[in-house]
Short mmCIF file of C-alpha atoms and ligand atoms in Angstrom, two decimals:
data_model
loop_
_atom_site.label_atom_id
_atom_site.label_comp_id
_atom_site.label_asym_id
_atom_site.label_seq_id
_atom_site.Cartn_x
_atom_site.Cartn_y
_atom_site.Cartn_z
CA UNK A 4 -25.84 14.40 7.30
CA UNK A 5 -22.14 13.98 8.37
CA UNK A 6 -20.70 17.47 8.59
CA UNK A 7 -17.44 15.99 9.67
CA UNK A 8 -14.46 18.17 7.63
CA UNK A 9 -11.87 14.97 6.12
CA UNK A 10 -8.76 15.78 4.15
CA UNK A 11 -7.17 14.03 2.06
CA UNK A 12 -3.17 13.85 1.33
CA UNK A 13 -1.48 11.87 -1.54
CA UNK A 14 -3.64 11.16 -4.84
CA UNK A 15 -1.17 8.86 -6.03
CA UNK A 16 -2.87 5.38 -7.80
CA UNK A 17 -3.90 4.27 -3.77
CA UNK A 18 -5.31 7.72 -2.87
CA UNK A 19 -7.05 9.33 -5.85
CA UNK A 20 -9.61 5.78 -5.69
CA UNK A 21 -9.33 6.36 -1.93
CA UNK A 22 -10.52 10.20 -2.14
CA UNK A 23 -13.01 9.53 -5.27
CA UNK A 24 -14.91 6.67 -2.83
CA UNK A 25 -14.83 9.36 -0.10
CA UNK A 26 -16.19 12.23 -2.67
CA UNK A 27 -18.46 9.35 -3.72
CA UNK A 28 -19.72 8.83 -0.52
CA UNK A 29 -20.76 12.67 0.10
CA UNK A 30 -18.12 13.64 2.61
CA UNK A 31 -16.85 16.90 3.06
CA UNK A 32 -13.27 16.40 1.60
CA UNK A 33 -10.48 18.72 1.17
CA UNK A 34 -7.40 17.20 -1.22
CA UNK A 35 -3.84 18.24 -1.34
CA UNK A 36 -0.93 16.53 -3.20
CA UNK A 37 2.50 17.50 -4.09
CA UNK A 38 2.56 17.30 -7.53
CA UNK A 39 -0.44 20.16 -8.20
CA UNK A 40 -2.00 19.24 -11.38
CA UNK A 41 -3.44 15.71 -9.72
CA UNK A 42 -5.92 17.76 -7.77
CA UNK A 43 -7.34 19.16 -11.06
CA UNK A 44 -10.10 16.51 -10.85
CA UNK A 45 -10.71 17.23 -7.84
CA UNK A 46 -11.12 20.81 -8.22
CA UNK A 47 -13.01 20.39 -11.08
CA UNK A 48 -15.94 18.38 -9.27
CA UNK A 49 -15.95 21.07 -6.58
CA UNK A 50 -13.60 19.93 -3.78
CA UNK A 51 -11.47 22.28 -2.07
CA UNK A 52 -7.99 22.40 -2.27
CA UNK A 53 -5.36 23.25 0.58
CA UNK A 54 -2.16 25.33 0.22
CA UNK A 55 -0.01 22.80 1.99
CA UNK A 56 -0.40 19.92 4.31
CA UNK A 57 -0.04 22.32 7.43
CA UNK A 58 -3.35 24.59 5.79
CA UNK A 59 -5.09 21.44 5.28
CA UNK A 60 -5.01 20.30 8.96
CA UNK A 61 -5.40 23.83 10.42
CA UNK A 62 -9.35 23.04 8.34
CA UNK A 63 -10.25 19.19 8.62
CA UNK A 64 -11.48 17.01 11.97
CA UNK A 65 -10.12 14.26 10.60
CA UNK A 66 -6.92 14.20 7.64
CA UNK A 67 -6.30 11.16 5.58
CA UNK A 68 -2.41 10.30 4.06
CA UNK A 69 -1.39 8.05 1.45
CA UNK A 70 2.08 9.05 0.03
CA UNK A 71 4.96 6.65 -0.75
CA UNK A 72 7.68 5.58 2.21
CA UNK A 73 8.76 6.21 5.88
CA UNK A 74 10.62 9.61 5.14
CA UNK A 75 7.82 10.70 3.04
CA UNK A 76 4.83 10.47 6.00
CA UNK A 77 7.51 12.06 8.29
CA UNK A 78 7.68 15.24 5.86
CA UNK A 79 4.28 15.15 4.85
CA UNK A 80 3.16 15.38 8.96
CA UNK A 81 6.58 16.11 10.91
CA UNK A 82 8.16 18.26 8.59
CA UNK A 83 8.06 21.95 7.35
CA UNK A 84 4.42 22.92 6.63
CA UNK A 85 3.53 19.60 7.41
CA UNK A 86 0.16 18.43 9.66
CA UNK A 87 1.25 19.17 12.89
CA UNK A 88 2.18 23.02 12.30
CA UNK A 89 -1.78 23.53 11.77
CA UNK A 90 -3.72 20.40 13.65
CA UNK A 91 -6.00 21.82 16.45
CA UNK A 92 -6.56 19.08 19.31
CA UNK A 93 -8.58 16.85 18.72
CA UNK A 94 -7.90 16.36 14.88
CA UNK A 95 -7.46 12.23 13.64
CA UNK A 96 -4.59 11.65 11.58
CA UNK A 97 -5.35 7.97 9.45
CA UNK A 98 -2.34 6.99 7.59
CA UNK A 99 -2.60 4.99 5.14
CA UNK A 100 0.95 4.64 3.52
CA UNK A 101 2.78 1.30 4.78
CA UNK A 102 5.75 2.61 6.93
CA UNK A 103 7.72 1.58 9.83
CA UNK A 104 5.54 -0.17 12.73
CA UNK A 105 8.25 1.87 15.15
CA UNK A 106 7.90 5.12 13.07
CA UNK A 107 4.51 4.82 13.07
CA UNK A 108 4.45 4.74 17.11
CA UNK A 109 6.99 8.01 16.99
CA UNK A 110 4.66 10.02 14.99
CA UNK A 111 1.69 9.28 16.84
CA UNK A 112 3.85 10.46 20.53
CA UNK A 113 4.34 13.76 18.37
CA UNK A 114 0.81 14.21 17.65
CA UNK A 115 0.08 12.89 21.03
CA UNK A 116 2.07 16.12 22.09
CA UNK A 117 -0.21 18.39 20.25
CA UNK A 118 -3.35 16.48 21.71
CA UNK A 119 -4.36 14.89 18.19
CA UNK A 120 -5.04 11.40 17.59
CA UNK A 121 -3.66 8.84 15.06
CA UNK A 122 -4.96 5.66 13.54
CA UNK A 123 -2.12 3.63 11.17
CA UNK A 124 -4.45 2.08 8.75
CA UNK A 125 -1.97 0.43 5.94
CA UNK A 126 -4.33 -1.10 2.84
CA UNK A 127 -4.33 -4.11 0.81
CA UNK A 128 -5.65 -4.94 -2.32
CA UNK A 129 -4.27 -3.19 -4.93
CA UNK A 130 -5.35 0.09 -6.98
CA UNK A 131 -8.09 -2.14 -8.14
CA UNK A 132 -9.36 -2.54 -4.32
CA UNK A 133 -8.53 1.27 -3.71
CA UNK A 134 -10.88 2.63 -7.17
CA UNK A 135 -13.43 -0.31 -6.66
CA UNK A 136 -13.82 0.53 -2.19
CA UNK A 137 -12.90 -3.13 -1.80
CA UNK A 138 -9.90 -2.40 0.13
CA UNK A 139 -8.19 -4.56 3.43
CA UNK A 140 -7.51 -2.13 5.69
CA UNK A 141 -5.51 -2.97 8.92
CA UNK A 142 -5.88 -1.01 12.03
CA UNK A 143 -3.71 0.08 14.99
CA UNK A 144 -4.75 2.73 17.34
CA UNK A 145 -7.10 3.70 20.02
CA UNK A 146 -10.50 1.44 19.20
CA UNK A 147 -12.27 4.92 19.96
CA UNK A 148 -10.70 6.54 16.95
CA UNK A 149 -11.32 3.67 15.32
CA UNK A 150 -15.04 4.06 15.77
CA UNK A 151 -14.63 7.80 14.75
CA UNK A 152 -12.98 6.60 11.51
CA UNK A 153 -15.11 3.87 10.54
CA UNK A 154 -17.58 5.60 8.00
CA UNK A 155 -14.88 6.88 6.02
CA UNK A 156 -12.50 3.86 6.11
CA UNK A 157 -16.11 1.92 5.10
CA UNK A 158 -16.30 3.86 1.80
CA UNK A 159 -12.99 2.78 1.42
CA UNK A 160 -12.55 -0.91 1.87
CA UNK A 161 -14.18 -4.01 2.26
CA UNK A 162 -12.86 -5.64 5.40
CA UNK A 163 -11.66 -3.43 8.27
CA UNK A 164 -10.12 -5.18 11.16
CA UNK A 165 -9.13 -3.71 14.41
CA UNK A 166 -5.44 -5.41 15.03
CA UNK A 167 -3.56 -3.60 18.61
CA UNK A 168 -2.44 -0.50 19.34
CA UNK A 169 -0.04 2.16 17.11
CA UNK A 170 1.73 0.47 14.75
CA UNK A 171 0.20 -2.90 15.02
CA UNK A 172 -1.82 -2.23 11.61
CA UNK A 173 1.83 -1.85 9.91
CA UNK A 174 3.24 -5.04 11.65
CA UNK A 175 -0.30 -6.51 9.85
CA UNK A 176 0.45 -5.21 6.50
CA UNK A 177 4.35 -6.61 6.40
CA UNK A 178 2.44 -9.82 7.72
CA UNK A 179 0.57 -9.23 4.62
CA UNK A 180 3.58 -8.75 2.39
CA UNK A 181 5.84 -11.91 3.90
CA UNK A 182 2.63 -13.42 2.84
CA UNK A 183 2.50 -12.11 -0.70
CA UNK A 184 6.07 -12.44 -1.77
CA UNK A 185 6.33 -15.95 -0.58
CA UNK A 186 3.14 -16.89 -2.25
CA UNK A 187 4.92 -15.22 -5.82
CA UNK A 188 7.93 -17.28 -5.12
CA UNK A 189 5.99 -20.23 -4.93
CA UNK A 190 3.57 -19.24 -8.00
CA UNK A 191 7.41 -18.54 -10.12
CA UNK A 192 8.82 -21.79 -9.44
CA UNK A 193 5.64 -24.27 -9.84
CA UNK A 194 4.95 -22.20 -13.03
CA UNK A 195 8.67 -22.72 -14.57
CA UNK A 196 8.92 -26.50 -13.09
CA UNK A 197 5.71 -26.87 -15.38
CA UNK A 198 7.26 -25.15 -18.84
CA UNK A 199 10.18 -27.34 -17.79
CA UNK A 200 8.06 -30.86 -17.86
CA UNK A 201 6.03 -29.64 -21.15
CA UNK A 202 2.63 -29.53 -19.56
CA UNK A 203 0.10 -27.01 -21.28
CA UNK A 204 0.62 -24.05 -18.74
CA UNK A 205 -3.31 -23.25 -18.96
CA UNK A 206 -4.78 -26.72 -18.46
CA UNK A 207 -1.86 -26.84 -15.59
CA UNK A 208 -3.26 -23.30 -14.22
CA UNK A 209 -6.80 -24.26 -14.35
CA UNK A 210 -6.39 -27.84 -13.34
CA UNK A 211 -4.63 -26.84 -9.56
CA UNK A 212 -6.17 -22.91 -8.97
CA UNK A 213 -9.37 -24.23 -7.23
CA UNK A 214 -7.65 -26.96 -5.29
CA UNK A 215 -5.63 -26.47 -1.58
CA UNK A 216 -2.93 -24.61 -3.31
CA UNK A 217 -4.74 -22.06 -5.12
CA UNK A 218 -4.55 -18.46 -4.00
CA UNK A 219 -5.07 -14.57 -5.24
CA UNK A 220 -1.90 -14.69 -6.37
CA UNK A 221 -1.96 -17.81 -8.71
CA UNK A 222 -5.54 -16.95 -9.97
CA UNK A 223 -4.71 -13.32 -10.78
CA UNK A 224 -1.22 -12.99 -11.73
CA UNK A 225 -0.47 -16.98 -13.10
CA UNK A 226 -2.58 -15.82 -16.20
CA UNK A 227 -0.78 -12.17 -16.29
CA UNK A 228 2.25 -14.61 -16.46
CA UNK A 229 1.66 -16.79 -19.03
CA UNK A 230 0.70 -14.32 -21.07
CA UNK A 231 4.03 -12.42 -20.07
CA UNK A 232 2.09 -9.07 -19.57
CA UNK A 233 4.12 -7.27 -16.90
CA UNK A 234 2.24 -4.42 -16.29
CA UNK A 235 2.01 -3.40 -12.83
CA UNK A 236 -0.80 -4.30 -9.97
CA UNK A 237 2.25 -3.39 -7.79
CA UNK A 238 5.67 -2.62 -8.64
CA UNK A 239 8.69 -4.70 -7.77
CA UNK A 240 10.30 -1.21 -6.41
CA UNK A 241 7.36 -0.66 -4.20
CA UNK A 242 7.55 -4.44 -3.23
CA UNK A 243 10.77 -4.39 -2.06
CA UNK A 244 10.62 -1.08 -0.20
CA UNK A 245 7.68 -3.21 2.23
CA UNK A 246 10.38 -6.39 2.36
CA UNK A 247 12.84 -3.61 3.43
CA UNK A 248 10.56 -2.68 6.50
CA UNK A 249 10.21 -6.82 6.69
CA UNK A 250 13.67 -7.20 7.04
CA UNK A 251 14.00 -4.12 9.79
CA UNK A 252 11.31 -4.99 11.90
CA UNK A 253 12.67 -8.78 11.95
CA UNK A 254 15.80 -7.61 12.52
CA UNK A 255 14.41 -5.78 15.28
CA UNK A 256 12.70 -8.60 16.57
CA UNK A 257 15.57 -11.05 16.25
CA UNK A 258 13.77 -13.67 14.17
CA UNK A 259 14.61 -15.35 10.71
CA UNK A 260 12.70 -14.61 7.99
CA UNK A 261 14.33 -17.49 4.99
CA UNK A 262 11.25 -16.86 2.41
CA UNK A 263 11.24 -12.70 2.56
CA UNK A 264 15.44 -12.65 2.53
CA UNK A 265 15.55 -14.72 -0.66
CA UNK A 266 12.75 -12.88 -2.37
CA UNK A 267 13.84 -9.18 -1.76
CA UNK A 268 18.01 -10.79 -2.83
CA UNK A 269 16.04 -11.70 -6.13
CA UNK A 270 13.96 -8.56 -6.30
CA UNK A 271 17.48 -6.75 -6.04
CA UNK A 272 18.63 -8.64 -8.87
CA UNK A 273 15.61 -7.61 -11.33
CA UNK A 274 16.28 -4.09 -9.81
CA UNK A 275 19.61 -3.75 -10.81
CA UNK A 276 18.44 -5.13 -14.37
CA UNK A 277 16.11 -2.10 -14.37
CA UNK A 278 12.72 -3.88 -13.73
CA UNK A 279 11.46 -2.05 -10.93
CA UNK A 280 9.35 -1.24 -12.18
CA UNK A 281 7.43 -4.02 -13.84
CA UNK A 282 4.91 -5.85 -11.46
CA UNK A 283 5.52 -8.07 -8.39
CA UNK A 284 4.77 -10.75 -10.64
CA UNK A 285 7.89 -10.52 -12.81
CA UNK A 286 9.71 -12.20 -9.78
CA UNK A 287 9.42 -15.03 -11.94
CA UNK A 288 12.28 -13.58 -13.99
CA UNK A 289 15.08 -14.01 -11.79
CA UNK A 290 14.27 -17.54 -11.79
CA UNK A 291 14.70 -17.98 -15.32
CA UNK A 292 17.58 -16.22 -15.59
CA UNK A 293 18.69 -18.53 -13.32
CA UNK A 294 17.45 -21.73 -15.08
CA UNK A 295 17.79 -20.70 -18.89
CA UNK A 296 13.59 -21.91 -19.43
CA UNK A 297 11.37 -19.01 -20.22
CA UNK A 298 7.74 -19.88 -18.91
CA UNK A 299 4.49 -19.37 -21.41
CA UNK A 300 4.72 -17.52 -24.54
CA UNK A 301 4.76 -13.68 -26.08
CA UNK A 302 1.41 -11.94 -25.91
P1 LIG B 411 2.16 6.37 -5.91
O1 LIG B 411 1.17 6.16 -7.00
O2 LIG B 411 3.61 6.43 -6.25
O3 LIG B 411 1.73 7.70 -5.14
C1 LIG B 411 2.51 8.22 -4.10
C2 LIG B 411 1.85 9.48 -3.58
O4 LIG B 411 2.65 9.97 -2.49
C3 LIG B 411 1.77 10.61 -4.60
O5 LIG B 411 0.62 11.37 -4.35
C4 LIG B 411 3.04 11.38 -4.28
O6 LIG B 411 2.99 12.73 -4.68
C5 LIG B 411 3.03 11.30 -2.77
N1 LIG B 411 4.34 11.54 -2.17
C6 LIG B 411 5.39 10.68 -2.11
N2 LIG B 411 6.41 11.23 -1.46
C7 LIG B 411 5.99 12.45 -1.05
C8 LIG B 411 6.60 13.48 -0.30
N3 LIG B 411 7.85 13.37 0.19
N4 LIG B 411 5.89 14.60 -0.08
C9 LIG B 411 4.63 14.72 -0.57
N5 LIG B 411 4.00 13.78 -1.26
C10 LIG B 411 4.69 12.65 -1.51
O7 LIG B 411 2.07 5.23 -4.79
P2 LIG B 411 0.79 4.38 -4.36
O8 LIG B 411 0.77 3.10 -5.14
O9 LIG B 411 -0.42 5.25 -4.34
O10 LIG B 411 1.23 3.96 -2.87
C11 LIG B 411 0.98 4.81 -1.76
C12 LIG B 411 1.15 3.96 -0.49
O11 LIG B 411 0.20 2.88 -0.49
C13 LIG B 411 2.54 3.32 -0.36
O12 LIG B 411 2.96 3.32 0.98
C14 LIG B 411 2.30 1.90 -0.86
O13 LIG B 411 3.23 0.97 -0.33
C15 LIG B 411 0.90 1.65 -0.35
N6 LIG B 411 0.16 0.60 -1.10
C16 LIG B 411 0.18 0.56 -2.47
C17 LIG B 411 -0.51 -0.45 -3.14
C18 LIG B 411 -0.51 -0.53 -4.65
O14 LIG B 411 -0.96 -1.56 -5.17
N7 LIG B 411 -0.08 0.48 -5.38
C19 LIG B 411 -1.22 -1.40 -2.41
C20 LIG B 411 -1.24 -1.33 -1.03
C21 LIG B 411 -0.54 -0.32 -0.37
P3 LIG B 411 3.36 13.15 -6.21
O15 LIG B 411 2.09 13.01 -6.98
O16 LIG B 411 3.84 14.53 -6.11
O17 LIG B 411 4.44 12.19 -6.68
#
């Protein structure tokens, strides 16, 4: 039996599927989350609950965080009665929150200084992926703590792919998101062209999904379109905080990026409308506000 001590940090919709796969699994989990009445469940099917990030890490081998942005995983570890006022050496930190790829390397040096180890492990696939344990999960870090990690990240996700060292797993994930939101852009306009030429959106939707242009994106949220059902997978505020790290890193990098500049400009746009926070998938919006054609039909 694995008498390994985890922790868990942030039971927001990534992390409470995250920790429920790992309570699933029969690991030895401790939970702690800002907001105190989303450990209730927990509690209530006998896991223990810390006082404060700090108590938690003073307990666990390993501690697991998924909370929302860069500032937040500094806090949650940096910051006052955060993980490194009660880590012993030797303790793995696995974040799981997408951040900064050059954050990312800062907090590890920190925990570096206290002789604990750190994994950035950034997820895709939704809170479907992170309830069902179907989860991406890109990896930087030492490939030994990797190893040490692997049986929890397993009754996490699906596909679990070493990619470099600190911070490289974060540089995946934005990979990931230039990916996504270019992909949505593409899905928006081919889906309004369509309502503009008359074709029968389904029959157009089923007719191209299986062929060389099909993707997640078209197959999963083309129908959620159509149907004009904007309920979140993942909202347009979260989106666009992940094209805000895009944009930083490129800048830091000093190369273009066309596709993820126009799509967080019309992100802004549906922000300042007060979509946030309707899904990614509402990107199609700012394109008919644009054109004055509204694609598919009320559900
Ligand atoms: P969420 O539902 O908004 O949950 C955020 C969690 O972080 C909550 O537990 C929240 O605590 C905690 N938190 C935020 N700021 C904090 C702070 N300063 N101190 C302490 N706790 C703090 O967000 P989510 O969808 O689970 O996303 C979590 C991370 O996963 C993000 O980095 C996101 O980009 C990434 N991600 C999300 C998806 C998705 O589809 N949702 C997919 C892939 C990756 P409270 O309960 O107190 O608010």
């Amino acid at each position: 039996m694995d008498t390994t001590k985890i922790g868990f940090i942030g039971l927001g919709m990534m992390g409470r599927g995250m920790a429920h796969n790992l309570l699933k699994a029969g690991f030895n989990l401790m939970v702690w989350n800002r907001t105190a009445s989303k450990v209730d469940e927990f509690a209530a099917a006998g896991v223990k609950v810390a006082a404060s990030p700090a108590d938690l890490a003073s307990r666990r081998d390993i501690v697991l965080v998924c909370v929302s942005d860069t500032p937040d995983v500094e806090q949650i570890i940096l910051g006052e009665d955060g993980v490194i006022e009660g880590i012993r050496p030797g303790t793995l930190v696995i974040d799981h929150s997408t951040i900064s790829p050059r954050a990312t390397r800062r907090i590890a040096a920190r925990l570096a200084e206290k002789e604990a180890h750190m994994l950035d492990a950034p997820v895709s696939g939704g809170s479907e992926g992170a309830a069902n344990g179907t989860l991406s999960i890109m990896v930087g870090g030492p490939v030994e703590q990797l190893e040490r990690a692997m049986p929890y990240l397993q009754a996490e996700g699906k596909t679990i792919t070493h990619v470099g060292d600190h911070g490289a797993g974060q540089m995946a994930k934005l990979v990931n998101q230039i990916l996504v939101v270019v992909t949505q852009l593409g899905v928006s306009e081919a889906l309004l062209f369509a309502q503009a030429g008359g074709l029968d959106l389904e029959k157009t939707l089923d007719a191209v999904k299986d062929g060389a242009a099909g993707s997640w994106m078209l197959s999963n949220r083309g129908p959620q379109i159509l149907r004009r059902d904007w309920r979140p997978g993942f909202t347009i505020d979260l989106q666009q905080k992940d094209l805000r790290l895009v944009l930083e890193a490129a800048d830091e990098l000093g190369i273009p990026v066309f596709g993820a500049s126009l799509v967080f400009n019309l992100y802004r746009a549906l922000q300042a409308q007060g979509l946030g926070s309707e899904g990614n998938h509402a990107l199609v919006k700012a394109l008919e506000h644009i054109s004055g054609i509204e694609v598919g039909r009320e559900a």
